[in-house]
Coordinates of C-alpha atoms and ligand atoms in Angstrom, one line a residue:
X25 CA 1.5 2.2 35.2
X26 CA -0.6 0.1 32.9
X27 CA -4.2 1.8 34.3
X28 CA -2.6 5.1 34.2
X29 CA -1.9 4.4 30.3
X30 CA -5.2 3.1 30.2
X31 CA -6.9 5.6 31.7
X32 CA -5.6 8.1 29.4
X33 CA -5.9 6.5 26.0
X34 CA -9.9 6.1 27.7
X35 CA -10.1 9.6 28.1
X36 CA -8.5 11.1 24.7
X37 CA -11.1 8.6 22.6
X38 CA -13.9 10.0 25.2
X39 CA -12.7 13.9 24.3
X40 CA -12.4 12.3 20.4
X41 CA -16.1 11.0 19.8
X42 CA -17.5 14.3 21.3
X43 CA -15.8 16.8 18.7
X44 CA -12.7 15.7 17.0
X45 CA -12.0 17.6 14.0
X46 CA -9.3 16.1 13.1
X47 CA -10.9 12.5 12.3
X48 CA -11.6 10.8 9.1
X49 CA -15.7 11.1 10.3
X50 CA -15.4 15.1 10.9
X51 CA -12.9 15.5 8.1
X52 CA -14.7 14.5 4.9
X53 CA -18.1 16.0 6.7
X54 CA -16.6 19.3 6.6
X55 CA -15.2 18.8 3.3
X56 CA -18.6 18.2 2.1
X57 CA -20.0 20.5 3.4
X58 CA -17.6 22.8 2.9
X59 CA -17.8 21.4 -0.9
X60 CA -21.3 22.2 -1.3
X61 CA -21.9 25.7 0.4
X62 CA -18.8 26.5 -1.9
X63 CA -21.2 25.2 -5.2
X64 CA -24.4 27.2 -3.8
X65 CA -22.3 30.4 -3.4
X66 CA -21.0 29.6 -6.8
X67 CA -24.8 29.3 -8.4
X68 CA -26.3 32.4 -6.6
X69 CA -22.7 34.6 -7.7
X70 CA -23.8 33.0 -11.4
X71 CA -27.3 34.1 -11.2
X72 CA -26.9 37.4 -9.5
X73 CA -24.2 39.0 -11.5
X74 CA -23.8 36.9 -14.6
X75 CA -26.9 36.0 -15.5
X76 CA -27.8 39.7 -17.0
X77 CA -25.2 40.2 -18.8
X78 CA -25.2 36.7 -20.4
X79 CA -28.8 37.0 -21.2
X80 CA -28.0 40.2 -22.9
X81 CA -25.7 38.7 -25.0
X82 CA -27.4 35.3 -26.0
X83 CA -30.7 37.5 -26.6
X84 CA -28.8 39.9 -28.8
X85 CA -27.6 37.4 -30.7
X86 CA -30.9 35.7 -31.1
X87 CA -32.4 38.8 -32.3
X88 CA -30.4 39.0 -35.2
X89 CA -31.0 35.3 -36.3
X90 CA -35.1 36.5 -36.0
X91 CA -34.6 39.2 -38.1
X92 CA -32.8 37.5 -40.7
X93 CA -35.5 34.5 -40.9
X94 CA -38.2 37.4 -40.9
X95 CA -36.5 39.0 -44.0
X96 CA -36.2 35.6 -45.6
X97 CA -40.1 34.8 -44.8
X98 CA -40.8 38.8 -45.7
X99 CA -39.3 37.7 -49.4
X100 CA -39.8 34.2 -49.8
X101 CA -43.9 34.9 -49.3
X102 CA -45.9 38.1 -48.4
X103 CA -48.9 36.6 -47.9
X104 CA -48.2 34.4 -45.0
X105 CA -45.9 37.4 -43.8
X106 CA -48.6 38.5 -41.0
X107 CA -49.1 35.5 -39.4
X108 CA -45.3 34.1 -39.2
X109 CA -44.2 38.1 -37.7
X110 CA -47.1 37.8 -35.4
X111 CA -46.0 34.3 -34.0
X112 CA -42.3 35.1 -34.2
X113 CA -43.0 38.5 -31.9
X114 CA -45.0 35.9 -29.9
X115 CA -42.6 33.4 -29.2
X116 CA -39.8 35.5 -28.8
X117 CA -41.0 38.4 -26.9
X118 CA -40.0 41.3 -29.5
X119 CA -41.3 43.9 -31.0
X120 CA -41.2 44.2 -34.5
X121 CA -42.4 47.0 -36.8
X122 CA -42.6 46.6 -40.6
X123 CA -42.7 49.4 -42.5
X124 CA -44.2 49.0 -46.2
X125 CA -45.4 51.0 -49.1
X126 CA -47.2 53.5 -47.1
X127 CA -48.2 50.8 -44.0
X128 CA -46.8 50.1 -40.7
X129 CA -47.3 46.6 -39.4
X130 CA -47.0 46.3 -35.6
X131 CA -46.5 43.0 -34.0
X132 CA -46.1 43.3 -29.9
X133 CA -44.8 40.5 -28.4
X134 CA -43.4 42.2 -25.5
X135 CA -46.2 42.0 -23.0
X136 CA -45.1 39.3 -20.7
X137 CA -42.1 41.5 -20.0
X138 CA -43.0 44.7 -19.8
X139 CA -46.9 46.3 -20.8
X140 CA -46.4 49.9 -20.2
X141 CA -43.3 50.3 -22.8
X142 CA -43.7 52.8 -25.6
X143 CA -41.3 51.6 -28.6
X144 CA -42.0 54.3 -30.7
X145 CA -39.0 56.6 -29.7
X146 CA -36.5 53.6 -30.0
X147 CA -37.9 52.9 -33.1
X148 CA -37.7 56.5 -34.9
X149 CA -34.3 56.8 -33.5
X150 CA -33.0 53.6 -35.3
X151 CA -35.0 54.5 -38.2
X152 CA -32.9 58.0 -38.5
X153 CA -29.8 56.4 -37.5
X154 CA -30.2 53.8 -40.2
X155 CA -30.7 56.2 -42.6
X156 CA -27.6 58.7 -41.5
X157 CA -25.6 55.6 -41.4
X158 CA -26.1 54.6 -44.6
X159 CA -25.4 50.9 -43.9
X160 CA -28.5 47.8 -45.0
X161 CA -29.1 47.2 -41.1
X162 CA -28.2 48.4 -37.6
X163 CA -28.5 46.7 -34.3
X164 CA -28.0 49.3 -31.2
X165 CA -28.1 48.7 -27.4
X166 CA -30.3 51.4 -25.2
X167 CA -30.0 51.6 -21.9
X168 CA -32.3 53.4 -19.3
X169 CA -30.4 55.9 -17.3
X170 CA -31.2 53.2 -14.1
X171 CA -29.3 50.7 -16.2
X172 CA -32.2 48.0 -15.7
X173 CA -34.1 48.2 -18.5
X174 CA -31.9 47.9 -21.5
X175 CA -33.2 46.7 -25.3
X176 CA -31.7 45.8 -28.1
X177 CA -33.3 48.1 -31.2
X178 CA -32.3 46.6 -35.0
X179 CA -33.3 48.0 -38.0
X180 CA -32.9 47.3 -41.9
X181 CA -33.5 47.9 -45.2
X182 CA -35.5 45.5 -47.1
X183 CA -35.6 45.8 -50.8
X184 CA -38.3 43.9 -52.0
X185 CA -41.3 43.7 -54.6
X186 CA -40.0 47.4 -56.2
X187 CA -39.8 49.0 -52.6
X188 CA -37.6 49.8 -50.0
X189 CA -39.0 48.4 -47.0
X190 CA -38.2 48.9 -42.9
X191 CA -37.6 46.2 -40.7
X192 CA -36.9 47.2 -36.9
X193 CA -37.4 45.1 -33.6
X194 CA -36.8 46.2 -30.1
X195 CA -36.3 43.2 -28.1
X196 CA -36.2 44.0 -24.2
X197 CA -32.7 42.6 -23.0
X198 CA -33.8 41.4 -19.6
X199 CA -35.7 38.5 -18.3
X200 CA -39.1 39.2 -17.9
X201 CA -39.9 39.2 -13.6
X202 CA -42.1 35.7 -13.7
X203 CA -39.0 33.7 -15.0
X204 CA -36.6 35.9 -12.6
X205 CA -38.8 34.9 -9.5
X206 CA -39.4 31.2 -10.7
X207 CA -35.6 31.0 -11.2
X208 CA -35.1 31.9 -8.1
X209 CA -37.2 29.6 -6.2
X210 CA -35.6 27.1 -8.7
X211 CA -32.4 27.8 -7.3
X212 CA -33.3 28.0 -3.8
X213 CA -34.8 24.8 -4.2
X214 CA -31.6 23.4 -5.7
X215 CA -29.4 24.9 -3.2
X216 CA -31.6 22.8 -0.3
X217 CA -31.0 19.7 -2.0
X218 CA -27.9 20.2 -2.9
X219 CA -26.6 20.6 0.7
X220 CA -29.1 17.9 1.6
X221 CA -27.7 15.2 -0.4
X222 CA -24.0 16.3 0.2
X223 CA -24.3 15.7 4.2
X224 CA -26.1 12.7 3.5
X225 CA -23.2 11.7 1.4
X226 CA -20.5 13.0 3.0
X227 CA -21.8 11.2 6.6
X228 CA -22.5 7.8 4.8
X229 CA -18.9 8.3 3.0
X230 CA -16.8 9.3 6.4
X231 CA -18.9 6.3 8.0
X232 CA -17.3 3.8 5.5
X233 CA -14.6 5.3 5.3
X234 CA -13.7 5.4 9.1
X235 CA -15.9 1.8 10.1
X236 CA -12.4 -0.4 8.5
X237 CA -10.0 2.0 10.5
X238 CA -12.1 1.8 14.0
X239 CA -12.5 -2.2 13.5
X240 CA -8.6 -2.3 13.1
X241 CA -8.0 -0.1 15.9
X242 CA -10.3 -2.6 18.0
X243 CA -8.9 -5.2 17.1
X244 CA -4.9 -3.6 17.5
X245 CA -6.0 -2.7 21.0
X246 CA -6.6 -6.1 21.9
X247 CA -3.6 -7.6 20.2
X248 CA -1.9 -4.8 22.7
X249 CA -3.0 -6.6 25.7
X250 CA -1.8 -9.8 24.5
X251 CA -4.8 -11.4 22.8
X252 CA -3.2 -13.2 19.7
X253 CA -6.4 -14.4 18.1
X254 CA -7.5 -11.5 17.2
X255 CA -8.0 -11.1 13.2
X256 CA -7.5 -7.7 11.6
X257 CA -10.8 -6.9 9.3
X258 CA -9.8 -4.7 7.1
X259 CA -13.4 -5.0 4.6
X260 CA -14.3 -2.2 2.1
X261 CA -10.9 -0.8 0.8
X262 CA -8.5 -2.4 -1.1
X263 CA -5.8 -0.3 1.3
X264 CA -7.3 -1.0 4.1
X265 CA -7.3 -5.3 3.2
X266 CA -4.0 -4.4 2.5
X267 CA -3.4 -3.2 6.3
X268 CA -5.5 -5.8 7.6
X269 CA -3.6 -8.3 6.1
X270 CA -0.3 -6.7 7.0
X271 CA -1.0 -6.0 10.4
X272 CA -2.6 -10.4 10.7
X273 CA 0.8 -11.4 9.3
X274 CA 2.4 -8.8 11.9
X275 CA 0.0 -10.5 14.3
X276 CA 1.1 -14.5 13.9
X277 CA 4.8 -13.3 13.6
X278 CA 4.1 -11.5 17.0
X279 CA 2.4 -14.7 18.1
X280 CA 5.6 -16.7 16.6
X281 CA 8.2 -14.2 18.6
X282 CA 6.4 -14.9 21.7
X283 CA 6.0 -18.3 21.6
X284 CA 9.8 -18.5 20.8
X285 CA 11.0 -16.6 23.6
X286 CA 9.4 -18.3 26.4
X287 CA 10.4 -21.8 24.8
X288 CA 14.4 -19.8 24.4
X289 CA 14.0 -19.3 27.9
X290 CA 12.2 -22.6 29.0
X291 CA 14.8 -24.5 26.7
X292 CA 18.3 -22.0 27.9
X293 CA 17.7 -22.3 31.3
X294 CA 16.8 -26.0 30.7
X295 CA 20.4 -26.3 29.0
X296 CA 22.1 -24.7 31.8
X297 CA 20.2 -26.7 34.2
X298 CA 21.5 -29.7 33.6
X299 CA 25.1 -29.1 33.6
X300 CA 25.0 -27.3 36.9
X301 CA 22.9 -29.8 38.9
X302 CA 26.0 -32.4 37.4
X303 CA 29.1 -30.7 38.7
X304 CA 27.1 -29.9 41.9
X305 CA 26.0 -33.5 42.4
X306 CA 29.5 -34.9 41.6
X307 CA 31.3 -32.3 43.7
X308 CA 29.1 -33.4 46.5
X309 CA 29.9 -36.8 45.6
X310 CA 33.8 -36.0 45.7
X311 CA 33.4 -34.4 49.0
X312 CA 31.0 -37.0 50.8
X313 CA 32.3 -40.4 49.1
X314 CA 34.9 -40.7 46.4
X315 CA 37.4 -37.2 47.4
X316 CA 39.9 -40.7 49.3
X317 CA 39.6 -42.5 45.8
X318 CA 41.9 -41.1 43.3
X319 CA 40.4 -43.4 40.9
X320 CA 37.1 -42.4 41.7
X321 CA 37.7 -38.8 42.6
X322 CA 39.1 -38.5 39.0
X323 CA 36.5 -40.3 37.2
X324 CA 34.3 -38.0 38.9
X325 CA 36.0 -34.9 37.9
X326 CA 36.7 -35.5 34.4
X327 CA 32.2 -35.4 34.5
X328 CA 32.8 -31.9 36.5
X329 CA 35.5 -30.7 33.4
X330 CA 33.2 -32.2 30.5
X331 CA 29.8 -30.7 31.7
X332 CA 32.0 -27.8 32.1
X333 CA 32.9 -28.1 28.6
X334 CA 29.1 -28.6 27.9
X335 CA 28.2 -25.3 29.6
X336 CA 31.2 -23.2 28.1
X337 CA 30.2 -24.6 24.3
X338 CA 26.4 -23.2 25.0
X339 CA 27.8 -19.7 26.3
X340 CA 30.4 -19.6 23.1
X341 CA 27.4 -20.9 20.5
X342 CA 24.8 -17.9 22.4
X343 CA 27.3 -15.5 22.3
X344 CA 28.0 -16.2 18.1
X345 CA 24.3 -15.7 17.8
X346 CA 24.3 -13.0 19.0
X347 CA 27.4 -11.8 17.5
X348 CA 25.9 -12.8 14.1
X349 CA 22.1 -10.9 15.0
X350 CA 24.5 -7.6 15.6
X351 CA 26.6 -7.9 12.7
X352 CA 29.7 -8.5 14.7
X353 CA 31.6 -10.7 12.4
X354 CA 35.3 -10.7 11.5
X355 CA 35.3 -12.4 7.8
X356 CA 38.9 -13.3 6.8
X357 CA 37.7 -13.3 3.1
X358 CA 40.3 -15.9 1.0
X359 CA 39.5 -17.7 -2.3
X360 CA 40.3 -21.5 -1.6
X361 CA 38.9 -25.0 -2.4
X362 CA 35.7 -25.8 -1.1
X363 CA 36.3 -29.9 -2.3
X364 CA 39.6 -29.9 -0.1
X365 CA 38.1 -27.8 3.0
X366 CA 35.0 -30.4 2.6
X367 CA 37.3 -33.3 2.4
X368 CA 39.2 -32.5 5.9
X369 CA 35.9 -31.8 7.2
X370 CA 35.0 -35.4 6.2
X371 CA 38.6 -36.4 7.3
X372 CA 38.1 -35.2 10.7
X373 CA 34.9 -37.3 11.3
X374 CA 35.8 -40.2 10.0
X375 CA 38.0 -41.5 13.1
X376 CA 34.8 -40.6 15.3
X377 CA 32.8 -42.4 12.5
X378 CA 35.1 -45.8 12.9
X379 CA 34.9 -45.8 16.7
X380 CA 31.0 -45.2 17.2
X381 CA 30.5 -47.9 14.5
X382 CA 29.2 -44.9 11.4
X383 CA 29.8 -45.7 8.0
X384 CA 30.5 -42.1 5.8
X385 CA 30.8 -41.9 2.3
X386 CA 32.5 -38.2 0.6
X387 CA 31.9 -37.9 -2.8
X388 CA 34.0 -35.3 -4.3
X389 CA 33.6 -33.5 -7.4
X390 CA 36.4 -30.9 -9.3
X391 CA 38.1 -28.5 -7.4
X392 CA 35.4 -25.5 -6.8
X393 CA 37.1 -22.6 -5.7
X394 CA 35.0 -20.0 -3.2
X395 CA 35.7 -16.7 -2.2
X396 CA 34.3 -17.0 1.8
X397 CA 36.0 -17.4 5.4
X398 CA 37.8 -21.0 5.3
X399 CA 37.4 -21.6 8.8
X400 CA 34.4 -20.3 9.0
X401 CA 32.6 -22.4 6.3
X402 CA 34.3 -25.5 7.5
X403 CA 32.8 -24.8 10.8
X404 CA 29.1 -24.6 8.9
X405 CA 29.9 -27.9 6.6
X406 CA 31.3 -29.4 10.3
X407 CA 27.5 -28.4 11.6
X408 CA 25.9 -30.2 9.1
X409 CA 28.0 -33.7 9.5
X410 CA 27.8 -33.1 13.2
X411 CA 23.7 -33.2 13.2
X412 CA 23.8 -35.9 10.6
X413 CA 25.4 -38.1 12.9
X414 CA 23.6 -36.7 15.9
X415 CA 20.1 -37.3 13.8
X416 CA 20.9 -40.7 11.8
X417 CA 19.7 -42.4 14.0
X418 CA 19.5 -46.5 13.9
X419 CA 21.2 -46.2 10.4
X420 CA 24.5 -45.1 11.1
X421 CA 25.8 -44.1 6.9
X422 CA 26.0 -40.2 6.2
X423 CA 26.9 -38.9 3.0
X424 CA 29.2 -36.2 2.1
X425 CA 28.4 -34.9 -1.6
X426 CA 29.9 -31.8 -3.8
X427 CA 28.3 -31.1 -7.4
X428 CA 29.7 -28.5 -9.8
X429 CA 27.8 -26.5 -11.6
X430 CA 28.5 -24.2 -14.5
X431 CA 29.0 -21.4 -12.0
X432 CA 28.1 -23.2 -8.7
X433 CA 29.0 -25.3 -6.5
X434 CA 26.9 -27.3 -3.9
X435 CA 27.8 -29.0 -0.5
X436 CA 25.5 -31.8 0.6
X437 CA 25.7 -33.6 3.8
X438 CA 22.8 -36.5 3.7
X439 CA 21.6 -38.6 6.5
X440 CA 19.1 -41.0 6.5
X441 CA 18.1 -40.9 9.9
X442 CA 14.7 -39.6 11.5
X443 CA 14.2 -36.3 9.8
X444 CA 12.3 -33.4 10.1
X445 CA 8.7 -33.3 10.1
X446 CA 7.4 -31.3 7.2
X447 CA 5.6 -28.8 9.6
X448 CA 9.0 -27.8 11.1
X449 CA 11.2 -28.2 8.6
X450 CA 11.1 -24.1 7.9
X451 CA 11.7 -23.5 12.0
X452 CA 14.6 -25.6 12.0
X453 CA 17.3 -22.3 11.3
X454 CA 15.4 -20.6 14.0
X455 CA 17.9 -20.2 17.4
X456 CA 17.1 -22.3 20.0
X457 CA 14.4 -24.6 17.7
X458 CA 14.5 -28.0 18.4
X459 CA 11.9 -30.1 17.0
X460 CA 9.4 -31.7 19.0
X461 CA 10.3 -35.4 18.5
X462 CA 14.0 -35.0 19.1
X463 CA 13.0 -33.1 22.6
X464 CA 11.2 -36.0 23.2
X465 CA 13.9 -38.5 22.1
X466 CA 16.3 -36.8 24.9
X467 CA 18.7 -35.9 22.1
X468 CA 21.5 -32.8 23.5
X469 CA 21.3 -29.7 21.9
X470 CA 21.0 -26.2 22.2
X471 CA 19.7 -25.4 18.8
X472 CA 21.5 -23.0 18.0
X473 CA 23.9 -24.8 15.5
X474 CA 21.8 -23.9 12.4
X475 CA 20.7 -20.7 13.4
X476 CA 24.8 -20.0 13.4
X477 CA 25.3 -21.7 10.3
X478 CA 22.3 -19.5 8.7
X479 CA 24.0 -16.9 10.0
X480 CA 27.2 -17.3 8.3
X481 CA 26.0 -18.5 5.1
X482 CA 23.9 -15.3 4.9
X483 CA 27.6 -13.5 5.4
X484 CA 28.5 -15.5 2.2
X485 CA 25.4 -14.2 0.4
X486 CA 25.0 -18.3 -0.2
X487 CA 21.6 -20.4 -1.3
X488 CA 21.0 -23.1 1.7
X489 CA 18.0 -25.4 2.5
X490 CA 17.1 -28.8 3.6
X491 CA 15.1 -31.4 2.0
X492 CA 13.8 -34.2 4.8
X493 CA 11.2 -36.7 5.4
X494 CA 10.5 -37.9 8.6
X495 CA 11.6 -41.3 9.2
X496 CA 13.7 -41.8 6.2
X497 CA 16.5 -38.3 6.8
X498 CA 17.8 -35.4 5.8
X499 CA 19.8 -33.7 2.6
X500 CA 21.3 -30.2 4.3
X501 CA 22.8 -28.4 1.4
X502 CA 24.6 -24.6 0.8
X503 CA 25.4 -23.7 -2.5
X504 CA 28.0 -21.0 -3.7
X505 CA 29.2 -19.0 -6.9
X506 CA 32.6 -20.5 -7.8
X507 CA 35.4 -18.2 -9.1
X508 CA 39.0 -19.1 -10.9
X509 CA 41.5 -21.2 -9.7
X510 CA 43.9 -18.3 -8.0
X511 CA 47.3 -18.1 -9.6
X512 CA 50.0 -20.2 -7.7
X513 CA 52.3 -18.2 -5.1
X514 CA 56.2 -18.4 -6.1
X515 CA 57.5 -20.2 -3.1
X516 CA 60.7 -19.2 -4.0
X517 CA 60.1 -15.4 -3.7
X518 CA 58.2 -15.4 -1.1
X519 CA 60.9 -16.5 1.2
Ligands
ADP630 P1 20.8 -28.7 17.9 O1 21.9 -28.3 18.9 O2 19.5 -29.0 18.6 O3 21.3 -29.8 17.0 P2 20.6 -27.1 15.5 O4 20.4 -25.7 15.3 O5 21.9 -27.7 14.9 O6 20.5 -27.4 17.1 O7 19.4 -27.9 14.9 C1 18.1 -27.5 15.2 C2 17.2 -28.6 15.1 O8 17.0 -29.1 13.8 C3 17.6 -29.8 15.9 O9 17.3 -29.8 17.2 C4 16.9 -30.9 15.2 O10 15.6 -31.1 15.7 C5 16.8 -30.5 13.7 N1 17.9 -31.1 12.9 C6 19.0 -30.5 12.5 N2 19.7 -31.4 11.7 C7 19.0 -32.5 11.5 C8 19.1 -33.7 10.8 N3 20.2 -33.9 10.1 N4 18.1 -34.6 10.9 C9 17.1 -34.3 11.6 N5 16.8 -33.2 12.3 C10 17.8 -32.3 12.3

C-alpha cells in the first residue's frame, strides 16, 4: 500500500519536472514572457501606425513656432536675417521662401528628406490662398494622392520696414528614410533585449520563487515518513518563513502527539496491568491456599473488590476524558457559594487527614457566589486536595485558601511537597502525563485527574494554573467571576 502511494507521488513529480505548466517555475516564465512579447507588439503597433501621424502633429506644431521666431528675427534685425533663415531651414529640415521688395530668398533645408521635391507649386498655391483669404497667415496640410508624402505649407504677411512682405515654409511631414531605418534597427534591437532580459528575469524570479516551496516540500515529505527532526526552511519570503515556521511548530506538536500516545498506551495498559495480574494472583491464591480460610479467603477478596475498584475508577476517569474531548457534558448550571462548597470539600478530607497523620489548614474568605456545576466544581477543588495529599510528600500540611477579589474569586489548594519540575510544569493538564520523578517514585495514578479538571474548568470559562518548585510544592489555583448573592427562596411557599 505504502510503495503503491509511493510509487505514484514518484511518478506525478517525474511527469511534473518534464513540463508542468501549472508550477510556480513555468507559471511566472510564461507570464514573462508573455509580459514582454505583449510590450514588443505594443512598440512595433506604436511605431507602425502611430508614429506618422504623431510626427505630423508634433512637426506641424513645430513649424509654426519657426515661423513665428523667423518673423521676430525678420523684424528684430534684417541684416543677420540670411544667416539665422539659412540655419533655421538647416536644422529643421524646412523650406522657407521670403518674399521681399522685389526679392525672393530661398532657404532649402529639405535635402535630407527628400532631393527631388519642387516647392514651388505648394508655395504659389499658399501664396493665392493667403491672399483670397484675407487672413495675416495660413498653415495648410497637402497630401499626395498616395497619402505618403504629405507637407505642411504656411504662409504670412509680414509688414515690416514700409512693405508687405511673404513668409511661406513647406515642411515635409514625414520622417526622412535614414531616421525611419535607424529607428527600426533601434527597435529591433530593443525588442531582443527586451525579451532577453525578461526570461532572464522571469527564470531567476520563478527559481526564487519556487527554491522555498521545493525545500519545504522536501522537508514535509520526510516529516511524512516519520522523521521528526526535520526543520522546515522557509528563507527568502517573509510568507514563506511564515509557513516554515508554522509548519516547525506543526512539526514539534506532531513530535509532542506522538510521543504522547505511545507513553498513553505504554502508561494505560501499564494501569490495567497491574490490577489484573492482582485479582488473578489472589483468585489463584483463593483457589490453591486460602478458599478453606474464611479469614483469609476474605482478606483476600476484599484485594480482588478494591483492585476492582481501582480498574473501574480508571475506565470512569478515561471515559470523562473522553466525554470532555467530545463535548459530552451535562452542566447543571446553579449560582451557589464557592467558600461553602470549598469548605465541605475541606470537610470531607479532614477525617482522612487525621487518620494518615496530615495536618490541613482552610482559610476562608466572604461568601463568593459562582454561577458553574456544584458537583462538578467540587469534584475539580476535590482533585486538587486529592494530589496535594498524594504529592506532599514527607511534609504532610496542605493548605486550602479562597481570596475575593473585586469581581473574583480564587481557590487555592497548596502543598509543600515535591513539586513539579519547571520543565513539566506546562504538561502536567495533559491526559495521561505523569511526571518523570513521580513514575519513578512508584506513586498510583492514571494522570488523568488534571486533564479532567482542565476540562471542566474550561466548561466554566475559568483562569487556572499552578505555581511549583521542585522540592519545596505546589500552589494549584482556578479563579472565577463572582456574581450576587441570589435572593433567598420563601420556604413557606414553596411547600
Ligand atoms: P495522577 O493520577 O497521576 O495524579 P493528575 O492528572 O491528577 O494525574 O496529575 C498529573 C501529574 O501532575 C501527576 O502525575 C503529578 O506528576 C503531577 N502533579 C499533580 N498534582 C501535583 C502536586 N500537588 N504536586 C506535585 N505534582 C503534582
Amino acid at each position: 500500500m505504502a510503495d503503491h502511494t509511493g510509487k505514484r507521488t514518484g511518478n506525478r513529480t517525474g511527469a511534473g519536472s518534464r513540463l508542468d505548466t501549472s508550477s510556480i517555475k513555468m507559471t511566472t516564465l510564461m507570464s514573462f514572457v508573455v509580459f514582454a512579447l505583449f510590450m514588443v507588439a505594443v512598440l512595433w503597433g506604436l511605431s507602425n501606425f502611430f508614429l506618422n501621424s504623431y510626427y505630423e502633429r508634433a512637426r506641424s506644431q513645430e513649424v509654426i513656432l519657426t515661423a513665428e521666431a523667423l518673423e521676430n528675427q525678420f523684424r528684430r534685425d534684417l541684416q543677420s536675417f540670411d544667416s539665422y533663415a539659412a540655419q533655421t531651414a538647416g536644422t529643421n529640415g524646412i523650406y522657407i521662401e521670403m518674399e521681399l521688395e522685389g526679392a525672393s530668398l530661398v532657404y532649402d533645408g529639405t535635402r535630407t528628406v527628400n532631393d527631388t521635391e519642387d516647392y514651388e507649386p505648394d508655395v504659389t498655391d499658399i501664396r493665392n490662398d493667403l491672399e483670397t483669404s484675407g487672413q495675416v497667415s495660413i498653415s495648410e496640410t497637402k497630401r499626395d494622392p498616395s497619402g505618403a508624402a504629405s507637407r505642411l505649407v504656411y504662409a504670412a504677411h509680414i509688414k515690416a520696414y514700409g512693405y508687405d512682405n511673404v513668409l511661406c515654409i513647406v515642411a515635409p511631414l514625414y520622417p526622412d528614410q535614414v531616421t525611419v531605418r535607424i529607428l527600426r534597427k533601434m527597435l529591433i534591437y530593443i525588442s531582443f533585449i527586451v525579451l532577453v532580459v525578461s526570461f532572464l528575469l522571469a527564470f531567476a524570479l520563478s527559481v526564487r520563487l519556487s527554491s522555498p516551496i521545493e525545500n519545504l516540500t522536501n522537508s514535509a515529505k520526510e516529516l511524512s515518513k516519520g522523521n521528526y527532526d526535520v526543520k522546515f526552511n522557509g528563507a527568502g519570503f517573509t510568507e514563506t518563513k511564515e509557513l516554515a515556521r508554522a509548519l516547525n511548530k506543526a512539526s514539534y506538536e506532531m513530535e509532542k502527539t506522538d510521543f504522547y500516545q505511545r507513553e498513553i498506551i505504554a502508561n494505560v495498559s501499564h494501569d490495567l496491568k497491574t490490577p489484573l495480574t492482582m485479582i488473578r494472583s489472589y483468585a489463584e491464591k483463593i483457589i490453591d491456599i486460602s478458599g478453606d480460610n474464611p479469614e483469609k479467603r476474605n482478606a483476600d477478596l476484599n484485594i480482588i473488590i478494591s483492585e476492582t475498584e481501582r480498574l473501574n475508577r480508571l475506565v470512569t476517569d478515561m471515559l470523562s476524558v473522553s466525554n470532555l474531548q467530545s463535548n459530552n457534558v451535562e452542566m447543571h448550571m446553579e449560582t451557589f457559594d464557592l467558600v461553602e462548597a470549598a469548605e465541605s470539600v475541606y470537610e470531607s478530607f479532614r477525617v482522612l487527614a487525621e487518620s494518615e497523620g496530615f495536618e490541613m489548614r482552610f482559610h476562608p474568605c466572604k461568601p463568593a457566589y459562582v454561577v458553574g456545576d456544584r458537583s462538578r466544581l467540587m469534584q475539580v477543588m476535590t482533585n486538587f486536595v486529592s494530589n496535594a495529599v498524594k504529592y506532599s510528600g514527607d511534609n504532610k500540611y496542605v493548605e486550602i485558601k479562597l481570596v475575593r477579589g473585586s469581581k473574583k474569586v480564587t481557590f487555592h489548594c497548596i502543598d509543600h511537597g515535591v513539586g513539579i519540575p519547571s520543565d513539566e510544569i506546562g504538561h502536567v493538564w495533559d491526559k495521561y502525563y505523569r511526571t518523570s520523578a513521580n513514575h519513578e517514585r512508584g506513586i498510583e495514578g492514571t494522570g488523568l485527574g488534571l486533564a479532567i479538571v482542565k476540562g471542566l474548568l474550561n466548561l466554566h470559562n475559568a483562569q487556572y494554573g499552578v505555581e511549583s518548585e521542585e522540592g519545596k510544592g505546589s500552589d494549584f489555583w482556578f479563579e472565577m467571576e463572582t456574581v450576587r448573592k441570589p435572593p433567598a427562596r420563601k420556604t413557606g411557599e414553596e411547600a
